Short mmCIF file of C-alpha atoms in Angstrom, two decimals:
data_model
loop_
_atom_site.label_atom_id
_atom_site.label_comp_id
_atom_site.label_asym_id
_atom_site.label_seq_id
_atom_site.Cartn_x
_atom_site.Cartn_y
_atom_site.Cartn_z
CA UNK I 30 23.90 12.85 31.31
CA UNK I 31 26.61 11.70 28.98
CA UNK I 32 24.33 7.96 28.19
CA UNK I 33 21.61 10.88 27.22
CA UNK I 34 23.54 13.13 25.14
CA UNK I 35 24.98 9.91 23.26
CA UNK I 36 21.56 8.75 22.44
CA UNK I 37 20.48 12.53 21.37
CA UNK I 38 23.33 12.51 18.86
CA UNK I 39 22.71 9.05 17.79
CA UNK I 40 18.82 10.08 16.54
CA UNK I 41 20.29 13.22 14.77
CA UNK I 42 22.29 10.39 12.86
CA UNK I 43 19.27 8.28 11.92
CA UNK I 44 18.28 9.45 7.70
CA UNK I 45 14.76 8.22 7.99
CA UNK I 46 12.08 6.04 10.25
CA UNK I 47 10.32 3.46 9.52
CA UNK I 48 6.20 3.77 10.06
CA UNK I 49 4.09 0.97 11.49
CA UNK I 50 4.04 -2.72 10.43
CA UNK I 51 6.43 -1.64 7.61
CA UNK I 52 9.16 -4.53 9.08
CA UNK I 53 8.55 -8.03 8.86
CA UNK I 54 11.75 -9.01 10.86
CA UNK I 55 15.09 -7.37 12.54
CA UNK I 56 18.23 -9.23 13.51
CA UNK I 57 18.74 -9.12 17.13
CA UNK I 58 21.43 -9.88 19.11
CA UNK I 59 21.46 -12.66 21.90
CA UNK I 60 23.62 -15.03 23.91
CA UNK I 61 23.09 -17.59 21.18
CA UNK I 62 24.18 -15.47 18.95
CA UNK I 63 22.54 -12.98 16.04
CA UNK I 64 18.88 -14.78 14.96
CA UNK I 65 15.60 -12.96 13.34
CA UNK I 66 12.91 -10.96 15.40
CA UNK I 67 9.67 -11.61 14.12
CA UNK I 68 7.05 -8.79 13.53
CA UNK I 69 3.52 -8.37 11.66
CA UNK I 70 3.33 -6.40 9.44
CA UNK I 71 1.95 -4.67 6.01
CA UNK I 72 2.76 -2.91 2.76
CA UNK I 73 2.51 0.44 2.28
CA UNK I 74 -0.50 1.93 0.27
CA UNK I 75 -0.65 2.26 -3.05
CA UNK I 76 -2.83 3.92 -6.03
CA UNK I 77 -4.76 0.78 -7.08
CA UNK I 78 -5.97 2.63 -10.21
CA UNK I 79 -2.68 1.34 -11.81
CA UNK I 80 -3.55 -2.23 -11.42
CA UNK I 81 -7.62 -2.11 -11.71
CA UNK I 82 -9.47 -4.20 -14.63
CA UNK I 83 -12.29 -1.98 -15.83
CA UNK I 84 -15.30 -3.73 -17.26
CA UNK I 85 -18.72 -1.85 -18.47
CA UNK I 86 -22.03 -2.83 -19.26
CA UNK I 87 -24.41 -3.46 -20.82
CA UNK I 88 -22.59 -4.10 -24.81
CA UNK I 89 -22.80 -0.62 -25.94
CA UNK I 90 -23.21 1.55 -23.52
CA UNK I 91 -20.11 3.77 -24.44
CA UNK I 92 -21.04 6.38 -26.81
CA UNK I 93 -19.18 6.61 -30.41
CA UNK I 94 -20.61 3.47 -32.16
CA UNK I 95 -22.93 4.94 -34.29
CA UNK I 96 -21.68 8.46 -33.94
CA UNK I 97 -23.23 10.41 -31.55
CA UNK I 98 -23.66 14.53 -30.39
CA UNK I 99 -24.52 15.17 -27.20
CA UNK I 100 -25.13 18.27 -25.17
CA UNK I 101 -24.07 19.77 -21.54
CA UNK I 102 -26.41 20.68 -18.89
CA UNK I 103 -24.51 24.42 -18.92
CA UNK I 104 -25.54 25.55 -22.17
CA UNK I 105 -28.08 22.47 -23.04
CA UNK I 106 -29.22 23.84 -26.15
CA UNK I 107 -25.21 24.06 -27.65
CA UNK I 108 -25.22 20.12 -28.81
CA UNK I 109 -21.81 20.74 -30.44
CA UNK I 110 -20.01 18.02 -29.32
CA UNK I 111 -19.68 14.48 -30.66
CA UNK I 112 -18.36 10.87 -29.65
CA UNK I 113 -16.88 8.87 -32.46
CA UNK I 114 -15.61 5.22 -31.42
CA UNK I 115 -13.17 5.93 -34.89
CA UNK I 116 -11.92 8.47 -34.47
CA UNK I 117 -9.41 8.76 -31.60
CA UNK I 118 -9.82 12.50 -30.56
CA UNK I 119 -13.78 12.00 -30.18
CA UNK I 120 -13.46 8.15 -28.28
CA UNK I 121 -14.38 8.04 -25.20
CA UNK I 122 -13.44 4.49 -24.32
CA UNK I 123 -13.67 2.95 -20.46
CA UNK I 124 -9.61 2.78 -20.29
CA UNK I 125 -9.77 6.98 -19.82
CA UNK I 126 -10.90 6.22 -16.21
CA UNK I 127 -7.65 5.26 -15.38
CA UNK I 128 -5.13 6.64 -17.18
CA UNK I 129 -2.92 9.52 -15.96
CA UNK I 130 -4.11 13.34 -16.77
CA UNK I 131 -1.23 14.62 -19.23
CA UNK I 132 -0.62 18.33 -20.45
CA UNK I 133 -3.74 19.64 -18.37
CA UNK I 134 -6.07 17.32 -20.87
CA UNK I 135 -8.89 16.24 -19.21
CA UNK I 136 -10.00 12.30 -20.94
CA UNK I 137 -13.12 10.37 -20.13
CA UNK I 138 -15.19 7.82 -20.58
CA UNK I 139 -18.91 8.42 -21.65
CA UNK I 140 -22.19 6.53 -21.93
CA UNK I 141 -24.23 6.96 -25.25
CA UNK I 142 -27.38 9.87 -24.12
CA UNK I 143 -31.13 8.84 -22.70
CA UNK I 144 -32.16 9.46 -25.97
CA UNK I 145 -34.16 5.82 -25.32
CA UNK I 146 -36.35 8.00 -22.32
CA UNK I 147 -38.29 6.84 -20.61
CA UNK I 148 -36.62 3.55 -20.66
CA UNK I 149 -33.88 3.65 -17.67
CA UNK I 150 -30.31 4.72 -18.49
CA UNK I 151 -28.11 2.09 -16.88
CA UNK I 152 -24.32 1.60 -16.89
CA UNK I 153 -22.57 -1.01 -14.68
CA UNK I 154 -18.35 -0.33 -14.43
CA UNK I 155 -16.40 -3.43 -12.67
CA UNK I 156 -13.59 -3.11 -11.14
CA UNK I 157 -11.16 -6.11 -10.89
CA UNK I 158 -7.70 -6.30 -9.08
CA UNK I 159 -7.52 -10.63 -8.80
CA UNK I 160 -6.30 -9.63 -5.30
CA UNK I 161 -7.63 -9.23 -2.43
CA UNK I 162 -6.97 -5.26 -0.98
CA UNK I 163 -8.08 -3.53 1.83
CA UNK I 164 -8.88 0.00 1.45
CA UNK I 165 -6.70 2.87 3.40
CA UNK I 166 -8.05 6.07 2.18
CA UNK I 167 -11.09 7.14 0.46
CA UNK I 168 -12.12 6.12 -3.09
CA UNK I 169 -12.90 8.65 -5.18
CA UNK I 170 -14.66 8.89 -8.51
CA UNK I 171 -14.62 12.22 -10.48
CA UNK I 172 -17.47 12.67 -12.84
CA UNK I 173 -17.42 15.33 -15.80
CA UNK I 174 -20.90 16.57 -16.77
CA UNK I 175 -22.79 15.94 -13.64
CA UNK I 176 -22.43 13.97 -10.83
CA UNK I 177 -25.54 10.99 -11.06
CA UNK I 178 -29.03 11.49 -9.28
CA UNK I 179 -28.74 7.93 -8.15
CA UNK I 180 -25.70 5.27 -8.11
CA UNK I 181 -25.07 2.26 -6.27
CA UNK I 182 -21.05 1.31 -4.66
CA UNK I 183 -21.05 -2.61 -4.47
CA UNK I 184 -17.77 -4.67 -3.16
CA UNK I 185 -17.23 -7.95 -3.62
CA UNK I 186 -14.74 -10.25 -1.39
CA UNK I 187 -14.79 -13.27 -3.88
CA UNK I 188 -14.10 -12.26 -6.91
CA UNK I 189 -16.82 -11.31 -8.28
CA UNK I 190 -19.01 -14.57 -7.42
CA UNK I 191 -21.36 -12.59 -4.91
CA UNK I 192 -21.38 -9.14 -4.26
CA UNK I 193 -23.02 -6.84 -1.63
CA UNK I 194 -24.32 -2.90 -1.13
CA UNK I 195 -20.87 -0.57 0.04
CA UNK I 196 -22.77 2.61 -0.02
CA UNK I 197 -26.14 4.24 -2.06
CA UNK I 198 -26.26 7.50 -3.11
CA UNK I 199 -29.40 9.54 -4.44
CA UNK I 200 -30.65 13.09 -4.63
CA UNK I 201 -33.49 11.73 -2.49
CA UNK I 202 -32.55 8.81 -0.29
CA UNK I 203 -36.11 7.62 0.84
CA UNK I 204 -37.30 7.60 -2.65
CA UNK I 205 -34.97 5.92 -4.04
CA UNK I 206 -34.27 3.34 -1.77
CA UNK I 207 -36.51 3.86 1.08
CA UNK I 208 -33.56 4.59 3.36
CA UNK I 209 -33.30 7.83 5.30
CA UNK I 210 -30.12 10.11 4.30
CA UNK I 211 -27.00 9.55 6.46
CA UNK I 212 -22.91 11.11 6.72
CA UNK I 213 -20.23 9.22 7.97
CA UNK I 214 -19.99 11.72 10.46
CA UNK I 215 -23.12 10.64 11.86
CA UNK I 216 -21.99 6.76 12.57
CA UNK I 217 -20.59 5.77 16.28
CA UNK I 218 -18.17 3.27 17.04
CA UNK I 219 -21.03 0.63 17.61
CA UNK I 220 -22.09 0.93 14.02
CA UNK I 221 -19.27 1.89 11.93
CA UNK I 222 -19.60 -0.55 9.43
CA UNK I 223 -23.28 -0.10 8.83
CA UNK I 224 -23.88 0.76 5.03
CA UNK I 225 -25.66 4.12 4.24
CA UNK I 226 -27.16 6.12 1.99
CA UNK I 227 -25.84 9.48 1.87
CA UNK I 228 -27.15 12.74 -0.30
CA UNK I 229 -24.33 14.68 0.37
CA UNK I 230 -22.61 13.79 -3.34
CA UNK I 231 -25.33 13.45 -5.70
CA UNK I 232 -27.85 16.95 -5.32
CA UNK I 233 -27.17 19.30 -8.35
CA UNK I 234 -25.62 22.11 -7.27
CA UNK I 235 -24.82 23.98 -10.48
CA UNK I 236 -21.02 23.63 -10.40
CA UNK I 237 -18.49 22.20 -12.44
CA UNK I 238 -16.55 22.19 -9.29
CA UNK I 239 -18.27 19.62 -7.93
CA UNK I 240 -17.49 16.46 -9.86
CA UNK I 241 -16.32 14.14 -7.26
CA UNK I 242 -18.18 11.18 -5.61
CA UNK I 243 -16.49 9.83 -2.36
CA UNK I 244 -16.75 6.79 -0.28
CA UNK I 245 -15.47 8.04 2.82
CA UNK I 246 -12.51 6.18 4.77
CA UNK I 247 -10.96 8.26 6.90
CA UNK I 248 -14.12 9.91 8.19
CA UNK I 249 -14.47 6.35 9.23
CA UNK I 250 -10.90 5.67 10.28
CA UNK I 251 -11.25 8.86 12.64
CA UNK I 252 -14.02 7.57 14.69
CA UNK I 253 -11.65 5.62 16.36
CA UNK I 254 -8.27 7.82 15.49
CA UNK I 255 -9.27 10.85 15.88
CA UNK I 256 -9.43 13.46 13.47
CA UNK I 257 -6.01 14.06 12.28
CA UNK I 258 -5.68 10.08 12.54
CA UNK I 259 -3.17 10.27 15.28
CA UNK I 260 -3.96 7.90 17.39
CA UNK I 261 -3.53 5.02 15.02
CA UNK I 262 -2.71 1.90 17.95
CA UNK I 263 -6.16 2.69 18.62
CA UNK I 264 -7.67 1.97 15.40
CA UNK I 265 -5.80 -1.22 15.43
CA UNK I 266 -6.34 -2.00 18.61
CA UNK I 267 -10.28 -2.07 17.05
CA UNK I 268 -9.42 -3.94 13.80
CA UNK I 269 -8.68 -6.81 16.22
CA UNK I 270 -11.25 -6.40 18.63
CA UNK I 271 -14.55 -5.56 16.75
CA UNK I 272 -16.04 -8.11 14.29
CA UNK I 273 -16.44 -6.94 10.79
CA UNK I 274 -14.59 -3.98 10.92
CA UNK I 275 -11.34 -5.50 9.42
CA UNK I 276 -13.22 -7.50 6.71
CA UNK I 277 -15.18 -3.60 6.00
CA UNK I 278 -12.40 -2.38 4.59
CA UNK I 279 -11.43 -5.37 2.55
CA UNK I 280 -12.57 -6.15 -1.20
CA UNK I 281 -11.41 -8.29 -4.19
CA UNK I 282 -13.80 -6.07 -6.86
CA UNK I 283 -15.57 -3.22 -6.78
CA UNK I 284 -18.43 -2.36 -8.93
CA UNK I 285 -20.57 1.11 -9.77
CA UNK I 286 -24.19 0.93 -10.67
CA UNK I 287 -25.16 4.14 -12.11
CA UNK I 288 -29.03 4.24 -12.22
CA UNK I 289 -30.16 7.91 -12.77
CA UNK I 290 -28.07 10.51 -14.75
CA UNK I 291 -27.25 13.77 -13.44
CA UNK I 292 -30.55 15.99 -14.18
CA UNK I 293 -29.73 19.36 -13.82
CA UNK I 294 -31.61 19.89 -10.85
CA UNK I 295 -35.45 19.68 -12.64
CA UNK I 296 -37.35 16.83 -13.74
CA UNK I 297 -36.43 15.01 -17.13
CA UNK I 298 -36.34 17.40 -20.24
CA UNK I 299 -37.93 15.17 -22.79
CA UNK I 300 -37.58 17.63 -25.46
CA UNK I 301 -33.59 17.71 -24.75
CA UNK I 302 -32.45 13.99 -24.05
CA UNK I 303 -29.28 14.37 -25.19
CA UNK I 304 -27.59 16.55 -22.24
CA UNK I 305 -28.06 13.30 -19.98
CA UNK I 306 -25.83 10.65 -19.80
CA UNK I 307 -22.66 9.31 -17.79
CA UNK I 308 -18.90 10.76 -17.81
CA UNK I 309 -16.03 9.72 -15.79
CA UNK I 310 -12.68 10.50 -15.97
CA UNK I 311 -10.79 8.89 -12.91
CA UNK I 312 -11.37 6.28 -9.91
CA UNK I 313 -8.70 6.56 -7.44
CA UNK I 314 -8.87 3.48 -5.34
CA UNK I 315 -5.79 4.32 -2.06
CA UNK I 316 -5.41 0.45 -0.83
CA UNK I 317 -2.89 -2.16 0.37
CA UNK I 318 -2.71 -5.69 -0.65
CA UNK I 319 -4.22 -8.06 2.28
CA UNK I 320 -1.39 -9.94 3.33
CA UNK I 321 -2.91 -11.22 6.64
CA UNK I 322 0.10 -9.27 8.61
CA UNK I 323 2.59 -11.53 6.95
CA UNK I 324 4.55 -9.42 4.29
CA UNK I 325 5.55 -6.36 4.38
CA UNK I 326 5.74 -5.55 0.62
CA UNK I 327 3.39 -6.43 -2.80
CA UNK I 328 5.06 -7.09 -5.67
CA UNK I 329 3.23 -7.44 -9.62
CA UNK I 330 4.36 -11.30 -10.46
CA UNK I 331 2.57 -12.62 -13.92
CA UNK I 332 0.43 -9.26 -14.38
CA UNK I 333 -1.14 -10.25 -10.49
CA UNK I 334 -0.13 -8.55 -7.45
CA UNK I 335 1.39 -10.92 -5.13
CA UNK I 336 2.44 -10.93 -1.43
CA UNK I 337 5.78 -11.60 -0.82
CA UNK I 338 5.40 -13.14 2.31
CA UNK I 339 7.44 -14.06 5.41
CA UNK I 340 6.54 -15.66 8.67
CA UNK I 341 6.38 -19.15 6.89
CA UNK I 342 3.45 -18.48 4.86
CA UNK I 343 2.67 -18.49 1.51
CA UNK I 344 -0.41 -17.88 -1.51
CA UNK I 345 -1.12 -14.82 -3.31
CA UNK I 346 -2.59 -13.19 0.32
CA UNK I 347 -0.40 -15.29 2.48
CA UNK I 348 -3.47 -17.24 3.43
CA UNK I 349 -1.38 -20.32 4.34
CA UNK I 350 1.77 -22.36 5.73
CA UNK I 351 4.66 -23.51 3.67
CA UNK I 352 5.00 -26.87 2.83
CA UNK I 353 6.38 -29.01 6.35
CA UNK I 354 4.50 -26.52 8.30
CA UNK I 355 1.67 -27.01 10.47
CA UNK I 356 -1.41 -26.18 7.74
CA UNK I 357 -3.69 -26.04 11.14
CA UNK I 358 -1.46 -23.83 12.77
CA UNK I 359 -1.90 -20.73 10.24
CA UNK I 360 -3.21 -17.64 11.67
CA UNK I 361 -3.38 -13.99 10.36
CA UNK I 362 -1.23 -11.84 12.02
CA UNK I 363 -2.31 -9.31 14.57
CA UNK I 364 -1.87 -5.56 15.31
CA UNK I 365 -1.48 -6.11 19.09
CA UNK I 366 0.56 -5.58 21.12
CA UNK I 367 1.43 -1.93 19.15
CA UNK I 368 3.97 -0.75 18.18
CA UNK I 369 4.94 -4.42 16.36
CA UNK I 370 2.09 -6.86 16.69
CA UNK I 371 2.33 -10.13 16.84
CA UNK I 372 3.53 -12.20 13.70
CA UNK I 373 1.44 -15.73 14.30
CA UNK I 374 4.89 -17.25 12.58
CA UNK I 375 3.66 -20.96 11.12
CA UNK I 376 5.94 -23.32 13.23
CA UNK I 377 7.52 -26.43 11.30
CA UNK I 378 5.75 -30.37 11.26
CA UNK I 379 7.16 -32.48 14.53
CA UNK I 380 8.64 -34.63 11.34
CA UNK I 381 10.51 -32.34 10.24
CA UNK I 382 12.37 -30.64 13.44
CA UNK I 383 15.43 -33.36 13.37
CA UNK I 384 16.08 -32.39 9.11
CA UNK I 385 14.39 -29.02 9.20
CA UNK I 386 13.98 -24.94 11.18
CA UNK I 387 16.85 -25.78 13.53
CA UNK I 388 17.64 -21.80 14.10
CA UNK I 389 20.42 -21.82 11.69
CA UNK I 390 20.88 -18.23 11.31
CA UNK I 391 20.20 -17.12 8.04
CA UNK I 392 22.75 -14.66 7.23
CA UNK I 393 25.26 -17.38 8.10
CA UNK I 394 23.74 -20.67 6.28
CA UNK I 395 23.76 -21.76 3.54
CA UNK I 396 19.91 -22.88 4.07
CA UNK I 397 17.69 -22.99 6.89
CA UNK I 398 18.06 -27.30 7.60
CA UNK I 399 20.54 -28.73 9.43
CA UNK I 400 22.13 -31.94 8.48
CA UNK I 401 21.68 -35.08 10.75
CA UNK I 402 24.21 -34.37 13.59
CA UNK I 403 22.17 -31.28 14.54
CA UNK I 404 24.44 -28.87 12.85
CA UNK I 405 23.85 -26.08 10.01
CA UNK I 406 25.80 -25.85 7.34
CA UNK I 407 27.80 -22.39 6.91
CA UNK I 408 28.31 -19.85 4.14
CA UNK I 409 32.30 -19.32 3.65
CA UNK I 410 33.52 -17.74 6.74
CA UNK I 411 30.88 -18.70 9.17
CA UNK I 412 31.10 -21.44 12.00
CA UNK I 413 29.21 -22.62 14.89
CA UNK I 414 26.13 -25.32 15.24
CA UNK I 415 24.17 -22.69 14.14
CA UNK I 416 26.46 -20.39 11.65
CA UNK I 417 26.33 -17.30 13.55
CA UNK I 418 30.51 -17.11 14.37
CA UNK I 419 33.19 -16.15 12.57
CA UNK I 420 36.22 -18.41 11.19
CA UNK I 421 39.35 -16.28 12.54
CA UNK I 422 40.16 -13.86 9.69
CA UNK I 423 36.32 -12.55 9.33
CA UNK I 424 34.00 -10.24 11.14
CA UNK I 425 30.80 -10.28 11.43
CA UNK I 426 28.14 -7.53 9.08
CA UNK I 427 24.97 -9.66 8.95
CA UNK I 428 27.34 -12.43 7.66
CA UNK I 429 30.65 -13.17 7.90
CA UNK I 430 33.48 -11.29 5.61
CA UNK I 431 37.07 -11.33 5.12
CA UNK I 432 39.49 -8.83 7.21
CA UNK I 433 40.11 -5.90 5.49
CA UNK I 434 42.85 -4.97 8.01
CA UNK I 435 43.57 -6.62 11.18
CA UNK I 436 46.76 -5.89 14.07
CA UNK I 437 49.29 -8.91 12.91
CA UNK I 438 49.16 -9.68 9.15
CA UNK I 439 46.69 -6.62 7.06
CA UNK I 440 48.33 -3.84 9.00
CA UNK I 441 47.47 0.03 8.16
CA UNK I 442 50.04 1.49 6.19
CA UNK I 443 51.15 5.31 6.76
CA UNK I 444 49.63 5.84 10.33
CA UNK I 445 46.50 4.83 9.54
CA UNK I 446 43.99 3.00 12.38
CA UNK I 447 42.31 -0.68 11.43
CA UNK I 448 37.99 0.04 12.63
CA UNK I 449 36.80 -3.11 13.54
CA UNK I 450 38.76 -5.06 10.78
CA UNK I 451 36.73 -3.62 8.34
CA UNK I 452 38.30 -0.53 6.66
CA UNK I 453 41.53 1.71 7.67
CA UNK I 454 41.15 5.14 8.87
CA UNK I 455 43.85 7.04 6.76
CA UNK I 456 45.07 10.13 7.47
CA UNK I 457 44.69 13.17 5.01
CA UNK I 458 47.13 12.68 2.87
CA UNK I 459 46.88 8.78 2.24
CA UNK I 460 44.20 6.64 0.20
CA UNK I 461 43.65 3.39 -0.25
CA UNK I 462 42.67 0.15 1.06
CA UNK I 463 45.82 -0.33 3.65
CA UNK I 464 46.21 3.74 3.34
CA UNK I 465 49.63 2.49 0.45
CA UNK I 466 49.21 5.31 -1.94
CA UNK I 467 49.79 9.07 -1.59
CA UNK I 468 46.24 11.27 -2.15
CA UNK I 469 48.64 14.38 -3.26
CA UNK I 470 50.36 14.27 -6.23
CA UNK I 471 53.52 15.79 -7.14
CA UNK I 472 52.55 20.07 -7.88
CA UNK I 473 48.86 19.58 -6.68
CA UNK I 474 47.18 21.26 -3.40
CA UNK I 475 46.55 18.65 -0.62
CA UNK I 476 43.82 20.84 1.16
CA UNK I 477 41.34 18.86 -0.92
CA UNK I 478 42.37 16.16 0.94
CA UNK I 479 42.29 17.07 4.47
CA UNK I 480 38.27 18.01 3.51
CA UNK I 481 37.41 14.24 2.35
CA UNK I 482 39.25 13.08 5.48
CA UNK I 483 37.05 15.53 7.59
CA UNK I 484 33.57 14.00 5.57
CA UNK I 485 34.76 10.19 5.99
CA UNK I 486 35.63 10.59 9.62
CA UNK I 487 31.48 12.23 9.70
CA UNK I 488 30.23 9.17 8.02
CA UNK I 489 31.59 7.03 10.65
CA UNK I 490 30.24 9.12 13.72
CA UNK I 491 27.06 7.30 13.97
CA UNK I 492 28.74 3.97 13.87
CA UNK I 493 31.25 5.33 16.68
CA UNK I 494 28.57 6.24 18.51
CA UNK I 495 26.54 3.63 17.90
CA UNK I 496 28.90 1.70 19.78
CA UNK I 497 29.67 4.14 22.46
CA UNK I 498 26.01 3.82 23.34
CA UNK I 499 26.13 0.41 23.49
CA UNK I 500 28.95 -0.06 25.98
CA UNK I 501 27.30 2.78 28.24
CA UNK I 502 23.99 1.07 28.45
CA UNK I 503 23.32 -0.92 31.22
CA UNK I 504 22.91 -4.50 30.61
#
């Protein structure tokens, strides 16, 4: 009872929790001394909208240049409104698609109108991240005006040099692509990855509500997590075991081909051309950087997102080994076993085991070689083969540091206790390092005092505990 109370009070001390694959590596404990758990694992997600290059065509497909009025399919006849490329309160330049909403001002970017009918209104928009990503929500793409009759969601995984179909939308799903309509909801676990055509975001329905365009991830993410996505370790348990489905959610580019405007819900007015053309003002894109299980965060190096990887690896996705590691012996890391995976570490050449990753311990070394006598060479303080002791005079804190207070030469002044030679415990009315000065001054109240006492001794109940637990569990 008193080993589960200890733990209870020890989780009431814990701030926060880490989530899954969020830690690359943990310093453990062992007989040899303190050396580096391995673990796969990922960044978090981010809002790739930040980091997106947006590219349109054809030349001249934004509106503004010649000057141009155009008209809504609300009040179609009320062609009040212009584009001007010049004049910066009537541009509508690609850039609006990504930029952040300010003051309740909605911007956007806009095609020039089908005034060319019955020649096809086509827009391409590129999206471009130099990285590859793997998607962890859905994308989203509001549209202002009218959502289109018919657009096309293409990914590409090599930068742009070949692309293929994501998803096809249309009004009409067998006309326009001789495909019959499908949801997400509709897919099974065998077919998950099968590219559809849905309906479900491009019929008019009369609504300015109704602006957004989805490609659906967690309705896809559910089929194997459930609906709340609570059972995660079994959608990773499937990104390891099912072909394709990992490489499904994983693109370099994106790219929309918008081949119908929104029509209103009739045929094409000809007599009113201007109320059709193309308006978006946002793509959210909720991904994380592919980092093949080996880094845990993504950091923006030379305008490119970059992996900062661990495990041995290295390259922008950490598609590879270090130098004087085994270049055959690379392998992404893996989900399973859950909760930490398994990291697929790259393990050094045979040449370079006598002069090279001799399990110095990090926090100790200086580097991670050892010299030729088999021994690592140690940070100030640290001793041992592999620099994971302490010279008398230190203690240990993921590396070694000088005594603050010890029982023969730094002793606690004023009654005050030496914790684990790192800091003394002074009583109330004492401060500083050895507990040598007075807190109270001369005509001052001292009650103060006695509270900050109360809060340090707090701060050091985990710690206490911590240790308690420690010595109570069973080893």
């Amino acid at each position: 009872m008193l080993l589960q109370a200890v733990f209870l009070l020890l989780l009431r001390c814990l701030a926060s929790t880490l989530g899954q694959y969020e830690l690359c590596k943990s310093l453990v404990s062992t007989d040899e001394g303190s050396v580096w758990e391995q673990y796969a694992c990922q960044p978090k997600t981010a809002s790739m909208k930040d980091h997106m290059r947006i590219k349109v065509d054809p030349p001249g497909i934004t509106c503004g240049n010649p000057p141009e009025r155009f008209c809504t399919l609300e009040n179609p006849y009320l062609c009040s409104d212009e584009c001007d490329a010049s004049n910066p309160d009537l541009a509508h330049p690609p850039q609006l698609m990504q930029d952040r909403e300010r003051n309740g001002l909605i911007t956007y970017w806009q095609t020039v109108t089908w005034r060319r009918h019955p020649e096809p209104l086509l827009a391409n928009i590129s999206m471009a991240w130099n990285k590859s990503l793997e998607l962890t929500d859905d994308i989203q793409i509001t549209f202002e005006y009218g959502r289109p009759t018919i657009m096309v969601m293409d990914k590409s995984m090599d930068h742009g040099r070949s692309w293929q179909p994501y998803q096809f939308y249309a009004d009409d799903c067998m006309d326009a692509f001789n495909m019959p309509p499908k949801r997400v909801r509709d897919l099974s676990p065998a077919n998950i990855t099968r590219v559809i055509c849905t309906e479900q975001y491009s019929r008019w329905v009369g609504s300015k509500n109704d602006k957004n365009v989805k490609f659906e991830v967690r309705a896809r993410f559910a089929v194997f997590a459930g609906p709340r996505l609570q059972n995660m370790d079994s959608l990773y348990t499937r990104m390891e075991s099912m072909k394709g489905l990992r490489d499904f959610f994983t693109f370099t580019n994106l790219r929309l081909r918008l081949l119908r405007p929104a029509l209103g819900g009739t045929y094409v007015q000809r007599d009113n051309l201007l109320k059709y053309f193309y308006a978006i003002s946002n793509i959210e894109v909720p991904a994380r950087c592919k980092c093949n299980l080996h880094a845990s965060q993504c950091l923006l190096q030379d305008g490119n997102l970059q992996c900062q990887c661990e495990h041995n690896t290295t390259g922008q996705d950490c598609q590879r080994c270090r130098k004087g590691f085994k270049a055959k012996s690379w392998k992404a890391g893996s989900y399973l076993p859950t909760p930490h995976g398994t990291p697929n570490t790259c393990t050094p050449h045979l040449s370079h085991n006598f002069l090279g990753k001799c399990n110095c311990n990090q926090m100790g070394s200086v580097h991670d070689r050892c010299n030729g006598t088999g021994f690592c060479q140690c940070k100030d303080g640290a001793t041992g083969a592999k620099c994971d002791d302490c010279l008398p005079g230190y203690y240990w804190k993921q590396g070694c540091y000088a005594n603050v207070c010890d029982e023969e030469m730094l002793l606690c002044q004023n009654g005050g206790t030496c914790y684990q030679s790192q800091k003394c415990i002074c009583p109330p009315e004492f401060k500083g390092v050895l507990c040598q000065e007075s807190r109270c001054e001369a005509g001052k109240d001292c009650n103060a005092a006695s509270s900050l006492h109360l809060s340090t001794a707090t701060l050091l109940l985990c710690t206490l505990l911590a240790h308690l637990l420690a010595t109570l569990t069973p080893h």
